[in-house]
PDB file of C-alpha atoms in Angstrom:
ATOM      1  CA  MET A1112     -35.264 -26.243 -15.439  1.00  0.00           C
ATOM      2  CA  GLY A1113     -33.018 -23.212 -15.737  1.00  0.00           C
ATOM      3  CA  LYS A1114     -32.186 -20.535 -13.191  1.00  0.00           C
ATOM      4  CA  LYS A1115     -33.609 -17.467 -14.884  1.00  0.00           C
ATOM      5  CA  GLN A1116     -36.694 -16.270 -13.056  1.00  0.00           C
ATOM      6  CA  PHE A1117     -39.864 -15.111 -14.797  1.00  0.00           C
ATOM      7  CA  ASN A1118     -41.979 -12.558 -12.944  1.00  0.00           C
ATOM      8  CA  GLY A1119     -45.060 -11.645 -14.928  1.00  0.00           C
ATOM      9  CA  LYS A1120     -48.234  -9.990 -13.733  1.00  0.00           C
ATOM     10  CA  ALA A1121     -50.103 -13.306 -13.566  1.00  0.00           C
ATOM     11  CA  ILE A1122     -47.518 -16.068 -14.027  1.00  0.00           C
ATOM     12  CA  TYR A1123     -44.197 -16.209 -12.192  1.00  0.00           C
ATOM     13  CA  ASN A1124     -41.564 -18.461 -10.616  1.00  0.00           C
ATOM     14  CA  PRO A1125     -42.203 -18.613  -6.848  1.00  0.00           C
ATOM     15  CA  SER A1126     -39.251 -18.745  -4.476  1.00  0.00           C
ATOM     16  CA  GLY A1127     -38.606 -19.935  -0.926  1.00  0.00           C
ATOM     17  CA  ARG A1128     -41.250 -22.117   0.710  1.00  0.00           C
ATOM     18  CA  ALA A1129     -43.697 -21.505  -2.141  1.00  0.00           C
ATOM     19  CA  GLY A1130     -41.122 -22.775  -4.626  1.00  0.00           C
ATOM     20  CA  GLU A1131     -41.350 -26.194  -2.990  1.00  0.00           C
ATOM     21  CA  TYR A1132     -44.889 -26.520  -4.336  1.00  0.00           C
ATOM     22  CA  SER A1133     -44.257 -25.579  -7.929  1.00  0.00           C
ATOM     23  CA  TYR A1134     -41.710 -23.990 -10.230  1.00  0.00           C
ATOM     24  CA  TRP A1135     -44.477 -22.004 -11.973  1.00  0.00           C
ATOM     25  CA  ALA A1136     -47.503 -20.378 -10.361  1.00  0.00           C
ATOM     26  CA  CYS A1137     -50.355 -18.016 -11.157  1.00  0.00           C
ATOM     27  CA  ASN A1138     -51.878 -15.404  -8.856  1.00  0.00           C
ATOM     28  CA  PHE A1139     -54.833 -13.311  -9.977  1.00  0.00           C
ATOM     29  CA  PHE A1140     -56.138 -12.256  -6.560  1.00  0.00           C
ATOM     30  CA  THR A1141     -54.949 -11.202  -3.132  1.00  0.00           C
ATOM     31  CA  GLY A1142     -56.984 -11.819  -0.006  1.00  0.00           C
ATOM     32  CA  CYS A1143     -59.113 -14.764   1.033  1.00  0.00           C
ATOM     33  CA  SER A1144     -62.380 -15.362   2.879  1.00  0.00           C
ATOM     34  CA  ASN A1145     -61.232 -18.669   4.390  1.00  0.00           C
ATOM     35  CA  LYS A1146     -59.883 -16.526   7.269  1.00  0.00           C
ATOM     36  CA  CYS A1147     -57.260 -19.031   8.372  1.00  0.00           C
ATOM     37  CA  ASP A1148     -55.757 -18.057  11.700  1.00  0.00           C
ATOM     38  CA  TYR A1149     -52.278 -19.262  10.711  1.00  0.00           C
ATOM     39  CA  CYS A1150     -52.182 -17.651   7.239  1.00  0.00           C
ATOM     40  CA  TYR A1151     -48.654 -16.504   6.397  1.00  0.00           C
ATOM     41  CA  CYS A1152     -49.930 -13.808   4.021  1.00  0.00           C
ATOM     42  CA  LYS A1153     -51.563 -11.970   6.928  1.00  0.00           C
ATOM     43  CA  ARG A1154     -48.201 -11.529   8.629  1.00  0.00           C
ATOM     44  CA  GLY A1155     -45.674 -11.547   5.802  1.00  0.00           C
ATOM     45  CA  VAL A1156     -44.792  -9.125   3.027  1.00  0.00           C
ATOM     46  CA  MET A1157     -48.419  -9.048   1.840  1.00  0.00           C
ATOM     47  CA  SER A1158     -49.892  -8.063   5.185  1.00  0.00           C
ATOM     48  CA  HIS A1159     -50.352  -4.411   4.172  1.00  0.00           C
ATOM     49  CA  ILE A1160     -52.676  -5.361   1.287  1.00  0.00           C
ATOM     50  CA  TRP A1161     -54.329  -8.431   2.790  1.00  0.00           C
ATOM     51  CA  SER A1162     -58.070  -8.628   3.405  1.00  0.00           C
ATOM     52  CA  ASP A1163     -60.752 -11.224   4.120  1.00  0.00           C
ATOM     53  CA  ILE A1164     -62.197 -10.575   0.670  1.00  0.00           C
ATOM     54  CA  ALA A1165     -60.366 -11.741  -2.440  1.00  0.00           C
ATOM     55  CA  LYS A1166     -59.660  -8.780  -4.723  1.00  0.00           C
ATOM     56  CA  LEU A1167     -58.248  -8.736  -8.230  1.00  0.00           C
ATOM     57  CA  LYS A1168     -54.618  -7.609  -8.215  1.00  0.00           C
ATOM     58  CA  LYS A1169     -54.248  -3.916  -8.986  1.00  0.00           C
ATOM     59  CA  CYS A1170     -52.025  -4.601 -12.007  1.00  0.00           C
ATOM     60  CA  PHE A1171     -55.139  -5.853 -13.851  1.00  0.00           C
ATOM     61  CA  LYS A1172     -57.819  -3.485 -15.171  1.00  0.00           C
ATOM     62  CA  ASN A1173     -60.504  -6.140 -14.867  1.00  0.00           C
ATOM     63  CA  GLU A1174     -60.876  -9.909 -15.204  1.00  0.00           C
ATOM     64  CA  ASP A1175     -60.888  -9.789 -19.017  1.00  0.00           C
ATOM     65  CA  ASP A1176     -57.601  -7.887 -18.923  1.00  0.00           C
ATOM     66  CA  ALA A1177     -56.201 -10.399 -16.427  1.00  0.00           C
ATOM     67  CA  LEU A1178     -57.096 -13.278 -18.722  1.00  0.00           C
ATOM     68  CA  ARG A1179     -55.509 -11.591 -21.757  1.00  0.00           C
ATOM     69  CA  ILE A1180     -52.288 -10.987 -19.837  1.00  0.00           C
ATOM     70  CA  PHE A1181     -52.357 -14.546 -18.503  1.00  0.00           C
ATOM     71  CA  GLU A1182     -52.655 -16.037 -21.987  1.00  0.00           C
ATOM     72  CA  LYS A1183     -49.857 -13.821 -23.305  1.00  0.00           C
ATOM     73  CA  GLU A1184     -47.504 -14.841 -20.481  1.00  0.00           C
ATOM     74  CA  LEU A1185     -48.512 -18.468 -20.881  1.00  0.00           C
ATOM     75  CA  LEU A1186     -47.621 -18.501 -24.586  1.00  0.00           C
ATOM     76  CA  GLU A1187     -44.295 -16.770 -23.866  1.00  0.00           C
ATOM     77  CA  ASN A1188     -43.357 -19.664 -21.547  1.00  0.00           C
ATOM     78  CA  LEU A1189     -45.301 -22.464 -23.186  1.00  0.00           C
ATOM     79  CA  ALA A1190     -42.615 -25.156 -23.402  1.00  0.00           C
ATOM     80  CA  LYS A1191     -41.522 -24.754 -19.772  1.00  0.00           C
ATOM     81  CA  LEU A1192     -45.106 -24.680 -18.524  1.00  0.00           C
ATOM     82  CA  GLN A1193     -45.894 -27.838 -20.479  1.00  0.00           C
ATOM     83  CA  GLU A1194     -42.905 -29.481 -18.817  1.00  0.00           C
ATOM     84  CA  HIS A1195     -43.407 -28.315 -15.230  1.00  0.00           C
ATOM     85  CA  GLY A1196     -47.088 -27.406 -14.961  1.00  0.00           C
ATOM     86  CA  LEU A1197     -48.777 -24.394 -13.337  1.00  0.00           C
ATOM     87  CA  PHE A1198     -49.937 -23.949  -9.748  1.00  0.00           C
ATOM     88  CA  PHE A1199     -53.043 -22.003  -8.596  1.00  0.00           C
ATOM     89  CA  THR A1200     -52.570 -20.093  -6.211  1.00  0.00           C
ATOM     90  CA  PHE A1201     -50.465 -18.714  -3.342  1.00  0.00           C
ATOM     91  CA  THR A1202     -52.251 -15.433  -2.593  1.00  0.00           C
ATOM     92  CA  SER A1203     -55.874 -16.535  -2.350  1.00  0.00           C
ATOM     93  CA  ASP A1204     -58.005 -19.659  -2.813  1.00  0.00           C
ATOM     94  CA  PRO A1205     -58.682 -20.513  -6.472  1.00  0.00           C
ATOM     95  CA  PHE A1206     -62.207 -21.800  -5.818  1.00  0.00           C
ATOM     96  CA  LEU A1207     -63.762 -19.050  -3.724  1.00  0.00           C
ATOM     97  CA  PRO A1208     -67.032 -17.670  -5.131  1.00  0.00           C
ATOM     98  CA  GLU A1209     -65.222 -14.494  -6.202  1.00  0.00           C
ATOM     99  CA  THR A1210     -62.176 -16.267  -7.702  1.00  0.00           C
ATOM    100  CA  PHE A1211     -63.791 -19.314  -9.257  1.00  0.00           C
ATOM    101  CA  ASP A1212     -64.784 -18.004 -12.668  1.00  0.00           C
ATOM    102  CA  LEU A1213     -61.421 -16.506 -13.609  1.00  0.00           C
ATOM    103  CA  THR A1214     -59.619 -19.585 -12.305  1.00  0.00           C
ATOM    104  CA  ARG A1215     -61.845 -21.843 -14.372  1.00  0.00           C
ATOM    105  CA  LYS A1216     -61.216 -19.842 -17.546  1.00  0.00           C
ATOM    106  CA  ALA A1217     -57.451 -19.848 -16.973  1.00  0.00           C
ATOM    107  CA  ILE A1218     -57.420 -23.603 -16.367  1.00  0.00           C
ATOM    108  CA  SER A1219     -59.343 -24.097 -19.614  1.00  0.00           C
ATOM    109  CA  ILE A1220     -56.625 -22.193 -21.472  1.00  0.00           C
ATOM    110  CA  CYS A1221     -53.988 -24.387 -19.825  1.00  0.00           C
ATOM    111  CA  ILE A1222     -55.738 -27.571 -20.899  1.00  0.00           C
ATOM    112  CA  ASP A1223     -56.133 -26.269 -24.460  1.00  0.00           C
ATOM    113  CA  ASN A1224     -52.343 -25.810 -24.467  1.00  0.00           C
ATOM    114  CA  PHE A1225     -51.500 -29.166 -22.811  1.00  0.00           C
ATOM    115  CA  ILE A1226     -50.248 -27.566 -19.586  1.00  0.00           C
ATOM    116  CA  PRO A1227     -50.695 -29.633 -16.401  1.00  0.00           C
ATOM    117  CA  VAL A1228     -52.455 -27.736 -13.619  1.00  0.00           C
ATOM    118  CA  LYS A1229     -52.163 -28.152  -9.852  1.00  0.00           C
ATOM    119  CA  VAL A1230     -54.738 -26.386  -7.688  1.00  0.00           C
ATOM    120  CA  LEU A1231     -54.734 -26.038  -3.911  1.00  0.00           C
ATOM    121  CA  THR A1232     -57.941 -25.191  -2.110  1.00  0.00           C
ATOM    122  CA  LYS A1233     -59.813 -25.329   1.178  1.00  0.00           C
ATOM    123  CA  ARG A1234     -63.141 -25.434  -0.616  1.00  0.00           C
ATOM    124  CA  ALA A1235     -65.372 -28.459  -1.128  1.00  0.00           C
ATOM    125  CA  ASP A1236     -68.265 -26.732  -2.874  1.00  0.00           C
ATOM    126  CA  PHE A1237     -66.894 -26.237  -6.390  1.00  0.00           C
ATOM    127  CA  LEU A1238     -67.716 -29.492  -8.228  1.00  0.00           C
ATOM    128  CA  ASP A1239     -71.253 -28.549  -9.202  1.00  0.00           C
ATOM    129  CA  LYS A1240     -69.978 -25.202 -10.475  1.00  0.00           C
ATOM    130  CA  LEU A1241     -67.285 -26.899 -12.533  1.00  0.00           C
ATOM    131  CA  ASN A1242     -69.799 -29.260 -14.088  1.00  0.00           C
ATOM    132  CA  GLY A1243     -72.125 -26.384 -14.840  1.00  0.00           C
ATOM    133  CA  LYS A1244     -69.526 -23.973 -16.225  1.00  0.00           C
ATOM    134  CA  TRP A1245     -67.192 -26.147 -18.273  1.00  0.00           C
ATOM    135  CA  THR A1246     -68.210 -27.275 -21.709  1.00  0.00           C
ATOM    136  CA  ALA A1247     -68.551 -30.945 -22.563  1.00  0.00           C
ATOM    137  CA  VAL A1248     -65.207 -30.690 -24.346  1.00  0.00           C
ATOM    138  CA  HIS A1249     -63.441 -29.512 -21.202  1.00  0.00           C
ATOM    139  CA  TRP A1250     -65.307 -31.396 -18.509  1.00  0.00           C
ATOM    140  CA  SER A1251     -67.644 -34.394 -18.386  1.00  0.00           C
ATOM    141  CA  LEU A1252     -64.868 -36.097 -16.397  1.00  0.00           C
ATOM    142  CA  SER A1253     -63.053 -36.470 -19.697  1.00  0.00           C
ATOM    143  CA  THR A1254     -59.732 -38.186 -20.254  1.00  0.00           C
ATOM    144  CA  MET A1255     -58.208 -34.823 -21.171  1.00  0.00           C
ATOM    145  CA  MET A1256     -59.235 -33.254 -17.888  1.00  0.00           C
ATOM    146  CA  LYS A1257     -58.005 -36.215 -15.866  1.00  0.00           C
ATOM    147  CA  ALA A1258     -54.614 -36.071 -17.520  1.00  0.00           C
ATOM    148  CA  TYR A1259     -54.039 -32.374 -16.860  1.00  0.00           C
ATOM    149  CA  ILE A1260     -55.531 -31.415 -13.476  1.00  0.00           C
ATOM    150  CA  ALA A1261     -54.388 -32.486  -9.994  1.00  0.00           C
ATOM    151  CA  PHE A1262     -56.710 -31.297  -7.228  1.00  0.00           C
ATOM    152  CA  GLY A1263     -55.023 -30.459  -3.925  1.00  0.00           C
ATOM    153  CA  PHE A1264     -56.629 -29.811  -0.538  1.00  0.00           C
ATOM    154  CA  THR A1265     -55.063 -28.258   2.542  1.00  0.00           C
ATOM    155  CA  LEU A1266     -55.826 -30.542   5.496  1.00  0.00           C
ATOM    156  CA  THR A1267     -54.944 -29.541   9.045  1.00  0.00           C
ATOM    157  CA  GLY A1268     -57.729 -31.210  11.027  1.00  0.00           C
ATOM    158  CA  HIS A1269     -58.528 -27.888  12.704  1.00  0.00           C
ATOM    159  CA  ASP A1270     -61.752 -26.355  11.382  1.00  0.00           C
ATOM    160  CA  GLU A1271     -61.730 -23.756  14.171  1.00  0.00           C
ATOM    161  CA  LEU A1272     -58.584 -22.216  12.668  1.00  0.00           C
ATOM    162  CA  GLU A1273     -60.203 -22.004   9.201  1.00  0.00           C
ATOM    163  CA  PRO A1274     -63.655 -20.549   9.957  1.00  0.00           C
ATOM    164  CA  GLY A1275     -64.464 -19.396   6.422  1.00  0.00           C
ATOM    165  CA  ALA A1276     -63.406 -22.600   4.667  1.00  0.00           C
ATOM    166  CA  SER A1277     -65.215 -25.856   4.056  1.00  0.00           C
ATOM    167  CA  THR A1278     -64.646 -28.306   6.869  1.00  0.00           C
ATOM    168  CA  ASN A1279     -61.744 -30.717   6.640  1.00  0.00           C
ATOM    169  CA  ASP A1280     -64.197 -33.626   6.370  1.00  0.00           C
ATOM    170  CA  GLU A1281     -65.996 -31.897   3.493  1.00  0.00           C
ATOM    171  CA  ARG A1282     -62.683 -31.412   1.689  1.00  0.00           C
ATOM    172  CA  ILE A1283     -61.828 -35.057   2.237  1.00  0.00           C
ATOM    173  CA  ALA A1284     -65.183 -36.152   0.781  1.00  0.00           C
ATOM    174  CA  THR A1285     -64.581 -34.013  -2.314  1.00  0.00           C
ATOM    175  CA  MET A1286     -61.051 -35.403  -2.672  1.00  0.00           C
ATOM    176  CA  ARG A1287     -62.438 -38.937  -2.582  1.00  0.00           C
ATOM    177  CA  GLN A1288     -65.053 -38.076  -5.214  1.00  0.00           C
ATOM    178  CA  LEU A1289     -62.450 -36.627  -7.564  1.00  0.00           C
ATOM    179  CA  HIS A1290     -60.034 -39.517  -7.098  1.00  0.00           C
ATOM    180  CA  GLU A1291     -62.763 -42.077  -7.729  1.00  0.00           C
ATOM    181  CA  ALA A1292     -63.595 -40.182 -10.929  1.00  0.00           C
ATOM    182  CA  GLY A1293     -60.010 -40.692 -12.098  1.00  0.00           C
ATOM    183  CA  PHE A1294     -58.297 -37.424 -11.169  1.00  0.00           C
ATOM    184  CA  LYS A1295     -54.939 -37.075  -9.451  1.00  0.00           C
ATOM    185  CA  THR A1296     -55.373 -35.754  -5.920  1.00  0.00           C
ATOM    186  CA  TRP A1297     -52.895 -34.449  -3.376  1.00  0.00           C
ATOM    187  CA  ALA A1298     -52.891 -32.941   0.094  1.00  0.00           C
ATOM    188  CA  SER A1299     -50.999 -30.116   1.722  1.00  0.00           C
ATOM    189  CA  ILE A1300     -50.450 -31.198   5.319  1.00  0.00           C
ATOM    190  CA  GLU A1301     -49.279 -27.723   6.204  1.00  0.00           C
ATOM    191  CA  PRO A1302     -49.091 -26.365   8.723  1.00  0.00           C
ATOM    192  CA  ILE A1303     -48.799 -29.199  11.224  1.00  0.00           C
ATOM    193  CA  VAL A1304     -50.809 -27.748  14.111  1.00  0.00           C
ATOM    194  CA  ASP A1305     -50.358 -30.932  16.091  1.00  0.00           C
ATOM    195  CA  PHE A1306     -49.064 -34.334  15.017  1.00  0.00           C
ATOM    196  CA  GLU A1307     -52.194 -36.263  16.009  1.00  0.00           C
ATOM    197  CA  SER A1308     -54.502 -34.150  13.826  1.00  0.00           C
ATOM    198  CA  SER A1309     -52.159 -34.219  10.823  1.00  0.00           C
ATOM    199  CA  LEU A1310     -51.716 -37.971  11.055  1.00  0.00           C
ATOM    200  CA  SER A1311     -55.497 -38.347  11.289  1.00  0.00           C
ATOM    201  CA  MET A1312     -55.882 -36.421   8.011  1.00  0.00           C
ATOM    202  CA  ILE A1313     -53.425 -38.777   6.335  1.00  0.00           C
ATOM    203  CA  HIS A1314     -55.157 -41.894   7.699  1.00  0.00           C
ATOM    204  CA  LYS A1315     -58.508 -40.611   6.425  1.00  0.00           C
ATOM    205  CA  THR A1316     -57.225 -39.970   2.877  1.00  0.00           C
ATOM    206  CA  ILE A1317     -54.456 -42.485   2.259  1.00  0.00           C
ATOM    207  CA  ARG A1318     -56.557 -44.639  -0.103  1.00  0.00           C
ATOM    208  CA  PHE A1319     -57.373 -41.763  -2.436  1.00  0.00           C
ATOM    209  CA  CYS A1320     -54.508 -39.277  -2.168  1.00  0.00           C
ATOM    210  CA  ASP A1321     -51.568 -39.617  -4.567  1.00  0.00           C
ATOM    211  CA  LEU A1322     -49.151 -37.206  -2.881  1.00  0.00           C
ATOM    212  CA  TYR A1323     -48.709 -35.491   0.485  1.00  0.00           C
ATOM    213  CA  LYS A1324     -46.685 -32.311   0.922  1.00  0.00           C
ATOM    214  CA  VAL A1325     -45.889 -31.870   4.597  1.00  0.00           C
ATOM    215  CA  GLY A1326     -44.786 -28.592   6.187  1.00  0.00           C
ATOM    216  CA  LEU A1327     -44.498 -26.866   9.549  1.00  0.00           C
ATOM    217  CA  MET A1328     -46.117 -23.847  11.170  1.00  0.00           C
ATOM    218  CA  SER A1329     -44.161 -20.740  10.235  1.00  0.00           C
ATOM    219  CA  GLY A1330     -41.955 -19.533  13.099  1.00  0.00           C
ATOM    220  CA  ARG A1331     -42.639 -22.510  15.363  1.00  0.00           C
ATOM    221  CA  LYS A1332     -39.939 -24.756  16.812  1.00  0.00           C
ATOM    222  CA  TYR A1333     -40.702 -28.484  16.843  1.00  0.00           C
ATOM    223  CA  ASP A1334     -39.007 -31.360  18.663  1.00  0.00           C
ATOM    224  CA  TRP A1335     -36.788 -33.207  16.185  1.00  0.00           C
ATOM    225  CA  ARG A1336     -37.685 -36.549  17.744  1.00  0.00           C
ATOM    226  CA  GLU A1337     -41.393 -35.930  17.173  1.00  0.00           C
ATOM    227  CA  LEU A1338     -40.717 -34.970  13.560  1.00  0.00           C
ATOM    228  CA  ARG A1339     -38.793 -38.166  12.958  1.00  0.00           C
ATOM    229  CA  GLY A1340     -41.529 -40.150  14.678  1.00  0.00           C
ATOM    230  CA  PHE A1341     -44.086 -38.517  12.394  1.00  0.00           C
ATOM    231  CA  ILE A1342     -42.159 -39.677   9.322  1.00  0.00           C
ATOM    232  CA  LEU A1343     -42.041 -43.218  10.711  1.00  0.00           C
ATOM    233  CA  ALA A1344     -45.798 -43.109  11.339  1.00  0.00           C
ATOM    234  CA  CYS A1345     -46.658 -41.767   7.875  1.00  0.00           C
ATOM    235  CA  THR A1346     -44.483 -43.505   5.350  1.00  0.00           C
ATOM    236  CA  PRO A1347     -45.523 -47.164   5.901  1.00  0.00           C
ATOM    237  CA  LEU A1348     -49.085 -46.157   4.967  1.00  0.00           C
ATOM    238  CA  GLY A1349     -48.298 -45.917   1.242  1.00  0.00           C
ATOM    239  CA  SER A1350     -48.695 -43.047  -1.250  1.00  0.00           C
ATOM    240  CA  LYS A1351     -45.902 -40.523  -1.866  1.00  0.00           C
ATOM    241  CA  PHE A1352     -44.620 -37.989   0.655  1.00  0.00           C
ATOM    242  CA  TYR A1353     -42.651 -34.789   0.232  1.00  0.00           C
ATOM    243  CA  PHE A1354     -41.363 -33.354   3.507  1.00  0.00           C
ATOM    244  CA  LYS A1355     -40.542 -29.692   3.037  1.00  0.00           C
ATOM    245  CA  ASP A1356     -37.108 -28.233   3.667  1.00  0.00           C
ATOM    246  CA  SER A1357     -38.119 -26.630   6.973  1.00  0.00           C
ATOM    247  CA  PHE A1358     -39.337 -30.025   8.197  1.00  0.00           C
ATOM    248  CA  MET A1359     -36.118 -31.731   7.139  1.00  0.00           C
ATOM    249  CA  ASN A1360     -33.981 -29.023   8.739  1.00  0.00           C
ATOM    250  CA  GLN A1361     -35.733 -29.227  12.102  1.00  0.00           C
ATOM    251  CA  ALA A1362     -35.696 -33.025  11.962  1.00  0.00           C
ATOM    252  CA  THR A1363     -31.942 -32.838  11.213  1.00  0.00           C
ATOM    253  CA  LEU A1364     -32.306 -35.388   8.420  1.00  0.00           C
ATOM    254  CA  GLU A1365     -30.965 -35.713   4.881  1.00  0.00           C
ATOM    255  CA  ARG A1366     -33.326 -36.754   2.119  1.00  0.00           C
ATOM    256  CA  ASP A1367     -31.086 -39.697   1.252  1.00  0.00           C
ATOM    257  CA  ASN A1368     -32.046 -41.197   4.607  1.00  0.00           C
ATOM    258  CA  LEU A1369     -35.801 -41.112   3.979  1.00  0.00           C
ATOM    259  CA  PRO A1370     -37.920 -44.148   3.012  1.00  0.00           C
ATOM    260  CA  ALA A1371     -38.301 -45.013  -0.677  1.00  0.00           C
ATOM    261  CA  ASN A1372     -41.782 -43.500  -1.025  1.00  0.00           C
ATOM    262  CA  CYS A1373     -40.481 -40.051  -0.026  1.00  0.00           C
ATOM    263  CA  VAL A1374     -39.976 -37.904  -3.104  1.00  0.00           C
ATOM    264  CA  GLY A1375     -38.023 -34.779  -3.989  1.00  0.00           C
ATOM    265  CA  ARG A1376     -39.160 -31.308  -4.936  1.00  0.00           C
ATOM    266  CA  GLY A1377     -39.252 -32.159  -8.636  1.00  0.00           C
ATOM    267  CA  TYR A1378     -41.660 -35.097  -8.303  1.00  0.00           C
ATOM    268  CA  ASN A1379     -44.188 -35.058 -11.146  1.00  0.00           C
ATOM    269  CA  ILE A1380     -47.618 -36.218 -10.004  1.00  0.00           C
ATOM    270  CA  PHE A1381     -48.713 -36.555 -13.636  1.00  0.00           C
ATOM    271  CA  ASP A1382     -45.885 -38.882 -14.678  1.00  0.00           C
ATOM    272  CA  LYS A1383     -47.114 -42.481 -14.755  1.00  0.00           C
ATOM    273  CA  ASN A1384     -43.535 -43.704 -14.470  1.00  0.00           C
ATOM    274  CA  GLU A1385     -42.842 -41.908 -11.176  1.00  0.00           C
TER     275      GLU A1385
END
């Protein structure tokens, strides 16, 4: 994988908690209209530029300029991106009305260059737009698309904390639709607001979710016994689970002690042999 970090205007190597989702990521926008109460960006280093409206990053002149820079950075790192894939996005939602079009164009470039793409969203209203915007070559539920896109949905079970997003049940319905069409799907069970709600999200999706990434509420202290109990409740259900470092630290567990269907940070959702 290499240790040298790449920090472009669009594409970069995330660090810390974000790095547990992907070695490569793309951010075009800052701000988000999902208005999640627990959003880390509202309180972290981005708080001074955060808003409830997604805005193109100031380093880009316009969306055409952003796409040109994206393609240049992509080609500069092509081999590594083909190996590890590209994540959309940590500083907004990739499928908001104001972010959708640029995201869709960037994903098309990735597919043209055989780069796997992982998206993470709280939206459930983007499928019709994808079908309408992508060409028959790129879409039509084609084999190419299925091989190179994994659709992820944040699921907390708490709609009241995400007032601008699609409901959790709507996201689950869209996840099912995509999985039944042949796409890889995954869920971010982060943050765990309460164990009952998070476990409910897993029970509702276990038949059509290929991977769960499970994380805690930033700054909150959990009972280690409850965390261990949560693992014991989740892992017999099937699918793959990645419990983030903060979870493992508070549970005082080593990864070697986890069940066989628990995976490491480098797990490749696209690899049929995994």
